[in-house]
Coordinates of C-alpha atoms in Angstrom, one line a residue:
X1 CA 19.0 93.3 174.1
X2 CA 19.5 90.0 172.3
X3 CA 16.0 89.8 171.1
X4 CA 16.3 93.3 169.6
X5 CA 19.5 92.5 167.8
X6 CA 18.0 89.3 166.4
X7 CA 15.1 91.2 164.9
X8 CA 17.3 93.7 163.2
X9 CA 16.6 92.6 159.6
X10 CA 12.9 92.2 159.8
X11 CA 12.4 95.3 161.9
X12 CA 13.5 97.7 159.1
X13 CA 10.0 98.0 157.6
X14 CA 7.9 97.7 160.7
X15 CA 4.2 97.3 160.9
X16 CA 3.1 100.2 158.6
X17 CA 5.0 99.2 155.5
X18 CA 2.6 96.8 153.8
X19 CA 2.7 97.5 150.0
X20 CA -1.0 98.0 149.9
X21 CA -0.9 100.7 152.5
X22 CA 2.3 102.4 151.5
X23 CA 1.7 106.2 151.5
X24 CA 4.2 107.0 148.8
X25 CA 1.8 106.4 145.9
X26 CA 0.2 108.4 143.1
X27 CA -3.5 109.2 143.0
X28 CA -5.3 111.0 140.2
X29 CA -6.4 114.2 141.9
X30 CA -9.1 116.5 140.5
X31 CA -7.5 119.8 141.3
X32 CA -10.8 121.7 140.5
X33 CA -12.5 119.9 143.3
X34 CA -12.8 121.1 146.9
X35 CA -10.0 123.4 148.1
X36 CA -9.7 121.1 151.1
X37 CA -8.9 118.0 149.1
X38 CA -5.8 116.1 150.3
X39 CA -3.0 115.4 147.8
X40 CA -1.0 112.2 148.4
X41 CA 2.6 112.9 147.3
X42 CA 5.0 110.4 145.8
X43 CA 8.4 111.6 147.1
X44 CA 11.4 111.5 144.9
X45 CA 13.4 110.5 148.0
X46 CA 12.6 106.9 149.1
X47 CA 12.0 105.9 152.7
X48 CA 15.3 104.0 152.6
X49 CA 17.3 107.0 151.5
X50 CA 20.5 105.2 150.9
X51 CA 18.9 103.5 147.9
X52 CA 19.0 106.8 146.0
X53 CA 21.3 109.2 148.0
X54 CA 24.9 108.8 149.1
X55 CA 25.5 107.4 152.5
X56 CA 28.7 109.4 153.0
X57 CA 28.2 112.6 151.0
X58 CA 25.9 115.0 149.4
X59 CA 23.1 114.3 147.0
X60 CA 22.3 111.5 144.5
X61 CA 24.5 108.4 144.1
X62 CA 24.5 108.9 140.3
X63 CA 25.6 112.5 140.5
X64 CA 29.2 113.4 141.4
X65 CA 32.3 114.9 140.1
X66 CA 34.9 112.4 138.9
X67 CA 38.4 112.8 137.3
X68 CA 39.0 110.8 134.2
X69 CA 42.3 111.1 132.3
X70 CA 43.1 114.3 134.2
X71 CA 39.7 115.9 133.1
X72 CA 36.8 116.6 135.4
X73 CA 33.3 115.3 134.6
X74 CA 30.0 115.4 136.4
X75 CA 28.0 112.3 136.1
X76 CA 24.3 111.9 135.4
X77 CA 21.9 114.3 133.9
X78 CA 20.0 115.7 136.9
X79 CA 21.6 119.2 136.5
X80 CA 21.1 120.8 133.1
X81 CA 24.1 122.2 131.4
X82 CA 26.8 120.4 133.4
X83 CA 26.0 116.7 133.5
X84 CA 28.1 114.4 131.3
X85 CA 30.2 117.3 129.9
X86 CA 34.0 117.3 130.2
X87 CA 35.2 120.3 132.3
X88 CA 38.8 120.5 131.1
X89 CA 39.7 123.8 132.8
X90 CA 39.1 122.7 136.4
X91 CA 42.0 120.4 136.9
X92 CA 44.4 123.1 135.7
X93 CA 42.8 125.6 138.2
X94 CA 43.0 123.3 141.2
X95 CA 46.6 122.4 140.4
X96 CA 47.6 126.1 140.3
X97 CA 45.4 127.5 143.0
X98 CA 45.3 124.6 145.5
X99 CA 48.4 122.6 144.7
X100 CA 46.3 119.4 144.0
X101 CA 48.1 116.3 142.8
X102 CA 45.5 114.5 140.7
X103 CA 47.4 111.2 141.1
X104 CA 47.0 111.4 144.9
X105 CA 43.4 110.1 145.1
X106 CA 42.0 109.2 148.6
X107 CA 39.3 106.6 148.4
X108 CA 36.7 107.0 151.1
X109 CA 36.3 104.1 153.5
X110 CA 33.7 101.5 152.8
X111 CA 30.3 101.4 154.6
X112 CA 30.6 99.8 158.1
X113 CA 30.0 96.1 158.5
X114 CA 26.8 95.3 160.5
X115 CA 28.9 94.4 163.5
X116 CA 30.7 97.7 163.5
X117 CA 27.7 99.9 164.4
X118 CA 27.2 100.9 168.0
X119 CA 24.9 98.5 169.8
X120 CA 21.2 99.4 170.1
X121 CA 20.7 101.0 173.5
X122 CA 17.1 100.0 174.0
X123 CA 15.5 97.7 176.6
X124 CA 13.3 94.8 175.5
X125 CA 10.4 96.3 177.3
X126 CA 10.7 99.7 175.5
X127 CA 11.1 97.9 172.2
X128 CA 8.0 95.9 172.7
X129 CA 6.1 99.1 173.7
X130 CA 7.4 100.9 170.6
X131 CA 5.9 98.1 168.5
X132 CA 2.5 98.7 170.1
X133 CA 2.6 102.3 168.8
X134 CA 1.9 100.9 165.3
X135 CA 4.5 103.2 163.8
X136 CA 7.0 102.0 161.2
X137 CA 10.5 101.5 162.8
X138 CA 14.0 100.3 162.1
X139 CA 17.1 99.4 164.2
X140 CA 19.2 98.6 161.1
X141 CA 22.7 100.1 161.5
X142 CA 22.8 101.8 158.2
X143 CA 19.4 103.4 158.7
X144 CA 20.6 104.7 162.1
X145 CA 23.9 106.0 160.7
X146 CA 22.1 108.0 157.9
X147 CA 20.1 109.9 160.5
X148 CA 23.0 110.5 162.9
X149 CA 24.4 113.5 161.2
X150 CA 23.8 116.5 158.9
X151 CA 26.3 117.9 156.4
X152 CA 28.9 119.8 158.2
X153 CA 32.5 119.3 157.2
X154 CA 33.1 117.3 160.4
X155 CA 30.1 115.0 159.6
X156 CA 31.2 114.2 156.1
X157 CA 34.9 113.8 157.0
X158 CA 34.0 111.4 159.7
X159 CA 31.8 109.3 157.4
X160 CA 34.8 109.0 155.0
X161 CA 37.6 108.5 157.5
X162 CA 36.3 107.4 160.9
X163 CA 33.0 107.1 162.7
X164 CA 30.5 108.6 165.1
X165 CA 30.7 107.7 168.8
X166 CA 26.9 107.9 169.1
X167 CA 24.1 107.3 166.6
X168 CA 20.3 106.9 167.2
X169 CA 19.1 103.6 168.6
X170 CA 15.9 103.3 166.6
X171 CA 14.2 105.2 163.7
X172 CA 10.5 105.9 163.8
X173 CA 8.5 107.0 160.8
X174 CA 5.2 108.6 161.8
X175 CA 2.7 109.2 159.0
X176 CA 0.5 111.8 160.7
X177 CA 0.2 114.4 163.4
X178 CA -1.5 111.8 165.6
X179 CA 1.4 109.4 165.3
X180 CA 3.8 112.1 166.5
X181 CA 1.6 112.8 169.5
X182 CA 1.8 109.1 170.4
X183 CA 5.6 109.0 170.0
X184 CA 6.2 112.2 172.0
X185 CA 3.9 111.0 174.8
X186 CA 5.7 107.7 174.8
X187 CA 9.1 109.3 175.0
X188 CA 7.9 111.6 177.8
X189 CA 6.4 108.7 179.8
X190 CA 9.5 106.6 179.5
X191 CA 12.2 109.3 179.6
X192 CA 13.6 108.7 176.1
X193 CA 15.4 111.2 173.9
X194 CA 13.8 112.3 170.6
X195 CA 15.6 114.0 167.7
X196 CA 13.3 115.3 164.9
X197 CA 14.9 114.5 161.5
X198 CA 13.7 116.1 158.3
X199 CA 16.0 116.2 155.3
X200 CA 19.2 115.8 157.2
X201 CA 20.9 118.8 155.4
X202 CA 21.8 120.7 158.5
X203 CA 25.1 122.5 158.5
X204 CA 25.2 123.5 162.1
X205 CA 25.6 120.2 163.9
X206 CA 22.1 120.6 165.3
X207 CA 20.9 117.0 164.7
X208 CA 24.0 115.2 166.0
X209 CA 23.3 112.9 168.9
X210 CA 23.8 114.4 172.3
X211 CA 26.0 113.0 175.0
X212 CA 23.1 111.2 176.7
X213 CA 22.9 107.7 178.2
X214 CA 19.2 107.4 177.5
X215 CA 17.7 105.7 174.4
X216 CA 17.8 108.1 171.4
X217 CA 14.9 107.9 168.9
X218 CA 15.3 109.6 165.6
X219 CA 11.8 110.7 164.5
X220 CA 12.0 110.8 160.7
X221 CA 9.1 113.0 159.3
X222 CA 9.7 112.1 155.7
X223 CA 6.5 109.9 155.5
X224 CA 4.4 112.9 156.7
X225 CA 4.5 114.5 153.3
X226 CA 0.8 115.0 152.3
X227 CA -0.5 118.3 151.0
X228 CA -3.5 118.5 153.4
X229 CA -5.4 121.2 151.4
X230 CA -4.9 124.0 149.0
X231 CA -6.9 127.3 149.3
X232 CA -6.7 129.0 145.9
X233 CA -8.9 131.9 146.9
X234 CA -6.6 133.0 149.8
X235 CA -3.4 131.7 148.2
X236 CA -2.4 129.5 151.1
X237 CA -1.7 125.8 151.5
X238 CA -1.4 123.3 154.4
X239 CA 1.2 120.7 154.3
X240 CA 2.6 118.1 156.6
X241 CA 6.1 119.0 157.7
X242 CA 8.1 116.1 156.2
X243 CA 7.5 117.1 152.5
X244 CA 10.8 117.7 150.7
X245 CA 11.2 121.0 148.8
X246 CA 11.5 119.5 145.3
X247 CA 8.3 117.4 146.0
X248 CA 6.4 120.4 147.2
X249 CA 7.4 122.6 144.2
X250 CA 6.6 119.8 141.7
X251 CA 3.1 119.3 143.1
X252 CA 2.5 123.1 143.3
X253 CA 3.7 123.5 139.7
X254 CA 1.2 120.9 138.6
X255 CA -1.6 123.1 139.8
X256 CA -0.1 126.4 138.7
X257 CA 1.5 127.6 141.9
X258 CA 4.9 128.0 143.7
X259 CA 6.0 128.7 147.2
X260 CA 9.0 130.6 145.9
X261 CA 11.1 129.3 148.7
X262 CA 14.3 127.9 147.2
X263 CA 17.2 127.4 149.6
X264 CA 20.4 125.9 148.2
X265 CA 19.3 122.6 149.8
X266 CA 15.7 122.6 148.6
X267 CA 16.1 119.3 146.7
X268 CA 16.7 117.4 150.0
X269 CA 15.5 119.6 152.8
X270 CA 12.0 119.6 154.3
X271 CA 9.4 122.1 155.1
X272 CA 9.6 121.4 158.8
X273 CA 13.3 121.9 158.6
X274 CA 12.9 125.3 156.9
X275 CA 10.6 126.4 159.8
X276 CA 12.8 124.9 162.6
X277 CA 16.0 126.6 161.2
X278 CA 14.4 129.9 160.2
X279 CA 15.4 129.4 156.6
X280 CA 15.9 131.7 153.7
X281 CA 15.8 131.0 150.0
X282 CA 17.6 132.4 146.9
X283 CA 14.4 134.1 145.7
X284 CA 13.4 135.8 149.0
X285 CA 13.4 139.2 147.3
X286 CA 10.1 138.3 145.7
X287 CA 8.6 135.6 147.9
X288 CA 10.1 136.4 151.3
X289 CA 11.9 134.4 153.9
X290 CA 10.3 131.5 155.7
X291 CA 9.0 133.9 158.5
X292 CA 7.3 135.9 155.7
X293 CA 5.6 132.8 154.2
X294 CA 4.4 131.0 157.3
X295 CA 0.8 131.7 158.4
X296 CA 0.4 128.9 161.0
X297 CA 2.5 126.2 162.6
X298 CA 1.5 123.2 164.6
X299 CA 4.1 121.7 167.0
X300 CA 3.9 118.7 169.3
X301 CA 5.6 119.2 172.6
X302 CA 5.8 117.0 175.8
X303 CA 3.3 119.4 177.3
X304 CA 0.9 119.2 174.4
X305 CA 0.3 120.8 171.0
X306 CA 1.4 124.4 170.5
X307 CA -0.7 126.2 167.8
X308 CA -3.0 129.2 167.3
X309 CA -6.7 128.6 167.0
X310 CA -7.2 130.7 163.9
X311 CA -5.5 131.0 160.6
X312 CA -5.5 134.7 159.7
X313 CA -2.8 136.8 158.0
X314 CA -1.9 138.6 161.2
X315 CA -3.1 138.6 164.7
X316 CA -2.4 140.9 167.7
X317 CA -2.6 138.6 170.7
X318 CA 0.7 139.1 172.5
X319 CA 4.0 137.5 171.6
X320 CA 3.8 135.4 168.4
X321 CA 4.7 131.9 169.4
X322 CA 5.2 130.8 165.8
X323 CA 8.4 132.8 166.2
X324 CA 9.4 130.7 169.2
X325 CA 9.1 127.7 166.9
X326 CA 10.9 129.2 164.0
X327 CA 14.6 128.9 164.8
X328 CA 14.1 126.5 167.7
X329 CA 16.1 123.8 165.8
X330 CA 14.3 120.8 167.3
X331 CA 14.9 121.8 171.0
X332 CA 11.2 122.2 171.9
X333 CA 9.1 119.7 169.9
X334 CA 8.2 118.3 166.5
X335 CA 6.6 120.5 163.8
X336 CA 3.9 118.5 162.2
X337 CA 1.9 120.9 160.0
X338 CA 2.5 124.2 158.3
X339 CA 0.2 126.6 156.6
X340 CA 2.0 129.0 154.3
X341 CA 1.6 131.4 151.4
X342 CA 1.8 130.4 147.7
X343 CA 1.8 132.4 144.5
X344 CA 0.8 131.7 141.0
X345 CA 3.6 130.5 138.8
X346 CA 5.4 133.4 137.1
X347 CA 4.8 133.7 133.4
X348 CA 8.5 134.1 132.7
X349 CA 11.9 133.3 134.2
X350 CA 14.9 135.0 132.8
X351 CA 18.5 135.0 133.9
X352 CA 21.1 137.7 133.5
X353 CA 24.6 138.6 134.5
X354 CA 26.7 141.8 134.8
X355 CA 30.5 142.1 134.9
X356 CA 32.0 144.9 137.1
X357 CA 35.7 146.0 137.2
X358 CA 36.0 145.2 140.9
X359 CA 34.1 144.0 144.0
X360 CA 33.6 147.5 145.4
X361 CA 31.7 148.8 142.3
X362 CA 29.6 145.7 142.3
X363 CA 28.7 146.1 146.0
X364 CA 27.8 149.7 145.4
X365 CA 25.5 148.7 142.6
X366 CA 23.8 146.1 144.8
X367 CA 23.3 148.8 147.5
X368 CA 21.7 151.1 145.0
X369 CA 19.4 148.4 143.8
X370 CA 18.3 147.6 147.3
X371 CA 17.9 151.3 148.1
X372 CA 15.5 151.7 145.2
X373 CA 13.7 148.5 146.2
X374 CA 14.0 147.1 142.7
X375 CA 15.7 143.8 143.5
X376 CA 15.0 140.9 141.1
X377 CA 14.0 137.5 142.4
X378 CA 17.7 136.7 142.9
X379 CA 20.7 139.0 142.8
X380 CA 24.2 137.8 143.9
X381 CA 27.7 139.2 143.5
X382 CA 30.7 136.8 143.3
X383 CA 34.2 138.1 144.1
X384 CA 37.1 137.6 141.7
X385 CA 38.1 134.2 143.2
X386 CA 34.6 132.9 142.9
X387 CA 34.4 134.2 139.3
X388 CA 37.6 132.3 138.4
X389 CA 36.3 129.2 140.2
X390 CA 33.1 129.4 138.1
X391 CA 35.0 129.9 134.9
X392 CA 37.1 126.7 135.7
X393 CA 33.8 124.7 135.7
X394 CA 32.8 125.7 132.1
X395 CA 32.7 122.9 129.5
X396 CA 35.0 122.9 126.5
X397 CA 33.9 125.4 123.9
X398 CA 33.2 124.6 120.3
X399 CA 35.2 126.5 117.7
X400 CA 32.6 129.2 117.4
X401 CA 32.2 129.2 121.2
X402 CA 35.9 130.0 121.5
X403 CA 35.6 132.8 119.0
X404 CA 32.7 134.4 120.9
X405 CA 34.5 133.9 124.2
X406 CA 37.6 135.6 122.7
X407 CA 35.5 138.5 121.6
X408 CA 34.0 138.9 125.0
X409 CA 37.5 139.0 126.6
X410 CA 38.7 141.6 124.1
X411 CA 35.6 143.7 124.8
X412 CA 36.1 143.5 128.5
X413 CA 39.9 143.8 128.7
X414 CA 40.6 146.2 125.8
X415 CA 37.6 148.4 125.4
X416 CA 36.5 148.7 129.0
X417 CA 39.9 148.2 130.5
X418 CA 38.9 145.6 133.0
X419 CA 41.5 143.5 134.7
X420 CA 40.8 139.7 134.7
X421 CA 42.3 139.5 138.2
X422 CA 39.9 142.0 139.7
X423 CA 36.6 141.8 137.8
X424 CA 33.6 140.3 139.5
X425 CA 30.2 139.0 138.3
X426 CA 26.7 139.6 139.4
X427 CA 24.1 137.0 138.6
X428 CA 20.4 137.8 138.2
X429 CA 17.1 136.0 138.1
X430 CA 13.9 137.9 137.0
X431 CA 10.4 136.5 137.4
X432 CA 7.1 137.9 136.3
X433 CA 5.2 138.5 133.1
X434 CA 7.2 139.5 130.0
X435 CA 6.4 143.2 130.4
X436 CA 7.4 143.2 134.0
X437 CA 10.6 141.3 133.4
X438 CA 11.5 143.6 130.5
X439 CA 11.1 146.7 132.5
X440 CA 12.9 145.3 135.5
X441 CA 15.9 144.2 133.4
X442 CA 16.1 147.7 131.8
X443 CA 16.2 149.3 135.3
X444 CA 18.8 147.0 136.7
X445 CA 21.1 147.3 133.7
X446 CA 20.7 151.1 133.8
X447 CA 21.7 151.2 137.4
X448 CA 24.7 148.9 136.9
X449 CA 26.1 151.1 134.1
X450 CA 26.5 153.9 136.6
X451 CA 29.0 151.7 138.4
X452 CA 30.9 150.4 135.4
X453 CA 28.8 147.3 134.9
X454 CA 28.6 145.5 131.5
X455 CA 25.8 143.0 130.7
X456 CA 27.3 139.5 130.4
X457 CA 24.4 137.5 129.1
X458 CA 21.8 135.0 130.2
X459 CA 24.1 131.9 130.0
X460 CA 26.5 133.1 132.6
X461 CA 23.6 134.1 134.9
X462 CA 22.0 130.7 134.6
X463 CA 25.3 128.8 135.1
X464 CA 26.0 130.9 138.1
X465 CA 22.6 130.1 139.6
X466 CA 22.9 126.4 138.9
X467 CA 26.4 126.2 140.4
X468 CA 24.8 126.9 143.8
X469 CA 23.3 123.4 143.8
X470 CA 26.7 121.8 143.0
X471 CA 28.9 123.4 145.7
X472 CA 28.4 120.5 148.1
X473 CA 29.2 118.0 145.4
X474 CA 32.5 119.8 144.8
X475 CA 33.3 119.8 148.5
X476 CA 32.9 116.0 148.5
X477 CA 35.3 115.8 145.5
X478 CA 37.8 117.9 147.4
X479 CA 38.0 115.4 150.3
X480 CA 39.2 112.8 147.8
X481 CA 42.2 115.0 146.9
X482 CA 43.3 116.4 150.3
X483 CA 41.1 119.5 150.2
X484 CA 38.8 120.5 153.1
X485 CA 36.3 123.1 152.2
X486 CA 33.2 124.7 153.8
X487 CA 31.1 127.8 153.7
X488 CA 29.9 130.1 156.4
X489 CA 27.5 133.1 156.2
X490 CA 26.5 136.2 158.0
X491 CA 24.3 139.3 157.6
X492 CA 25.6 142.8 158.0
X493 CA 24.5 146.4 157.5
X494 CA 25.4 148.1 154.2
X495 CA 27.9 150.5 155.6
X496 CA 30.0 147.6 156.9
X497 CA 29.9 145.2 153.9
X498 CA 33.3 146.1 152.4
X499 CA 35.0 146.4 155.8
X500 CA 33.8 143.1 157.0
X501 CA 34.7 141.3 153.8
X502 CA 38.3 142.8 153.8
X503 CA 38.8 142.1 157.5
X504 CA 37.7 138.5 157.4
X505 CA 39.7 137.7 154.3
X506 CA 42.8 139.4 155.8
X507 CA 42.4 137.5 159.0
X508 CA 42.0 134.1 157.2
X509 CA 45.1 135.0 155.2
X510 CA 47.1 135.7 158.3
X511 CA 46.0 132.4 159.9
X512 CA 46.9 130.4 156.8
X513 CA 50.4 132.0 156.9
X514 CA 50.9 131.2 160.6
X515 CA 49.9 127.6 160.0
X516 CA 52.1 127.2 156.9
X517 CA 49.1 126.5 154.7
X518 CA 50.5 127.4 151.3
X519 CA 47.5 126.5 149.1
X520 CA 44.1 127.8 150.0
X521 CA 41.1 129.8 148.6
X522 CA 39.4 132.5 150.6
X523 CA 36.5 134.0 148.7
X524 CA 33.0 135.6 149.3
X525 CA 29.8 136.6 147.6
X526 CA 26.9 138.8 148.5
X527 CA 23.5 137.2 148.3
X528 CA 20.2 138.1 149.8
X529 CA 19.7 141.9 150.1
X530 CA 17.5 144.0 152.4
X531 CA 16.8 147.7 153.0
X532 CA 19.3 147.8 155.9
X533 CA 22.0 145.3 154.7
X534 CA 22.8 142.0 153.0
X535 CA 24.1 138.5 153.4
X536 CA 27.7 137.6 152.9
X537 CA 28.8 134.0 152.2
X538 CA 32.4 133.1 152.7
X539 CA 34.0 130.0 151.1
X540 CA 37.2 128.8 152.5
X541 CA 39.3 125.7 151.6
X542 CA 42.9 124.6 151.9
X543 CA 45.2 121.7 150.9
X544 CA 45.7 119.7 154.0
X545 CA 48.7 117.6 152.9
X546 CA 50.9 117.3 156.0
X547 CA 48.2 118.5 158.4
X548 CA 47.5 116.0 161.1
X549 CA 43.9 116.9 161.8
X550 CA 42.5 119.0 158.9
X551 CA 39.0 119.4 160.3
X552 CA 40.3 120.6 163.6
X553 CA 42.5 123.1 161.7
X554 CA 39.7 124.3 159.6
X555 CA 37.4 124.7 162.5
X556 CA 40.0 126.7 164.4
X557 CA 40.4 129.1 161.4
X558 CA 36.7 129.4 160.9
X559 CA 36.2 130.3 164.6
X560 CA 38.7 133.0 164.3
X561 CA 37.0 134.2 161.1
X562 CA 33.7 134.2 163.0
X563 CA 35.1 136.3 165.8
X564 CA 36.3 138.8 163.2
X565 CA 32.8 138.8 161.6
X566 CA 31.2 139.7 164.9
X567 CA 33.9 142.3 165.6
X568 CA 33.1 143.8 162.2
X569 CA 29.4 144.1 162.9
X570 CA 28.1 140.8 161.4
X571 CA 25.7 138.3 162.8
X572 CA 26.5 134.8 164.0
X573 CA 24.3 133.5 161.2
X574 CA 21.7 134.7 158.6
X575 CA 20.0 131.4 158.0
X576 CA 22.3 128.4 158.8
X577 CA 21.1 128.6 162.4
X578 CA 23.0 128.1 165.7
X579 CA 23.2 124.4 166.4
X580 CA 26.3 123.2 168.1
X581 CA 28.8 125.0 165.9
X582 CA 27.7 128.6 166.8
X583 CA 26.1 128.2 170.2
X584 CA 29.1 129.9 172.0
X585 CA 28.0 133.2 170.5
X586 CA 24.3 132.9 171.1
X587 CA 24.3 134.5 174.5
X588 CA 26.2 137.6 173.5
X589 CA 23.9 137.9 170.5
X590 CA 20.5 137.8 172.3
X591 CA 21.8 138.9 175.8
X592 CA 21.7 137.0 179.1
X593 CA 18.0 137.8 179.5
X594 CA 17.3 136.4 176.0
X595 CA 19.0 133.1 176.9
X596 CA 17.1 132.9 180.2
X597 CA 13.8 133.4 178.4
X598 CA 14.6 130.6 175.9
X599 CA 15.7 128.3 178.7
X600 CA 12.5 129.1 180.6
X601 CA 10.4 128.2 177.6
X602 CA 12.4 125.0 177.2
X603 CA 11.9 124.1 180.9
X604 CA 8.1 124.8 180.6
X605 CA 7.5 122.9 177.4
X606 CA 10.0 120.1 177.8
X607 CA 10.7 119.6 181.6
X608 CA 12.4 116.2 181.2
X609 CA 14.6 117.4 178.3
X610 CA 13.1 114.8 175.9
X611 CA 14.4 116.9 173.0
X612 CA 17.9 116.8 174.4
X613 CA 19.7 118.7 171.6
X614 CA 22.7 120.6 172.9
X615 CA 22.0 123.6 170.7
X616 CA 20.5 126.9 172.0
X617 CA 19.7 125.6 175.4
X618 CA 23.4 124.8 176.1
X619 CA 24.5 128.4 175.4
X620 CA 26.7 130.2 177.9
X621 CA 25.0 132.9 180.0

């Protein structure tokens, strides 16, 4: 072990990081050339992620909420409309709603010292053999810590207050499918554990290290981010799995296309992660979920490569094993390449918003829109608590802004008789050509008027959409002021939407009362819609002053809320996956036979349990 430790500093870059061969470079590509031409992508996210991203929280180091002179600010200019603007109403809201004392700031702990990281559990012989793979590696403590977690509340709280018992022993950065084959074969031959790591945005606990005495390798796919080819005629593209969402969309936009897949985490999550977790995006109404976009997946397993031998839009050849890969959450192998659909960039994007007198009327409007199959790219309904939360994050108005805002309030409160304490807001995003968008807007606003809806303008719609990308930043801020917060989602049939929302909110309220939690917020919103139902996101936070273990308290309440969701007809997850957090409900969701089938597939593909993630395969039967 001593020889490994002594090589800690120089091992960070490994053999494949010579500046002349670094893959993250820009090349001038002739996009009118062959459809099979490779595009080398310069990623926004560097290989050493902590140079740009926070080591102990969400997002960019230069982007965060801070309180200055009792006023909230968001630093940086990466998010249009909110960066570097004072947000004077937020501190008043958190004081009243959550009992926050702005003077009681909790500074997160500093990064660990080099000697504080768990020792590298790797024999000298295995280390020498890993070097011979000619794959970039690192055993640096900070590199290992960055890849030891996702972004659950527990993960981020530990980073700020304590530490992880187990982190990966070594990081490997393959640059191709062939590299992955070498790594998986090596792990199989030497009985080592592999954890595939994409963007690290998981909120299910899936990528946390298992309780395993073997050496744990984190296989970081971020350097596998090439666009291997673009087929304009058939509107499909082939990419390596490690490409980040924002890099993919930037490169597609340059040549006039989009994937349309935009999960809340798309800035930092990867294509392979989307497939492995069976992801959904905010614009799925137009472009579809990941299972609707994927044409072909290539996955390396200890038994070999799993893939179909043709790339057609649909094939009838027995069970579709792509669907075994989608949602497998890293238990079966490493996704290396994905072929998926793309679409020409829309001519126009237009935001909108509608105010309704109450949640029920907004939900009924949403149901009618889905019934008529006229959903815009994105349609979401915030309840009253979320509406107020969003209002608290508005910048200070100019004089004329105040006048206009006052007129809006008079119009809503006096003319239409809406109560500020019950009204809700629906946010909209339309995409298409100008004629299509105009006709779509007209139809949606006509439907909404039947349910008491009032158009509330583009600005509110755009701000509501943009706030989605800032929620995790706000959660990090909360931890500095004794607030724990998290979201959890479900899907449910239309006839049970209101009942489920009411039941879950009521149950959380009861639990907060039992536990003497005076200050909390318990809200929800409706998001993706389908013919048969929709998605409900719950947001729950509380002031944990005086609570000994706030994360344990939160998790206990969320578990009770999840039981209520299931009792009310909801699913264990719509797109967050199972991971470690929800595996206790997997068996009852898919049946004992379903669990047995998955375990049989696991045993066949990975007999030594090289991909030893305690997710689906640890479910109770």
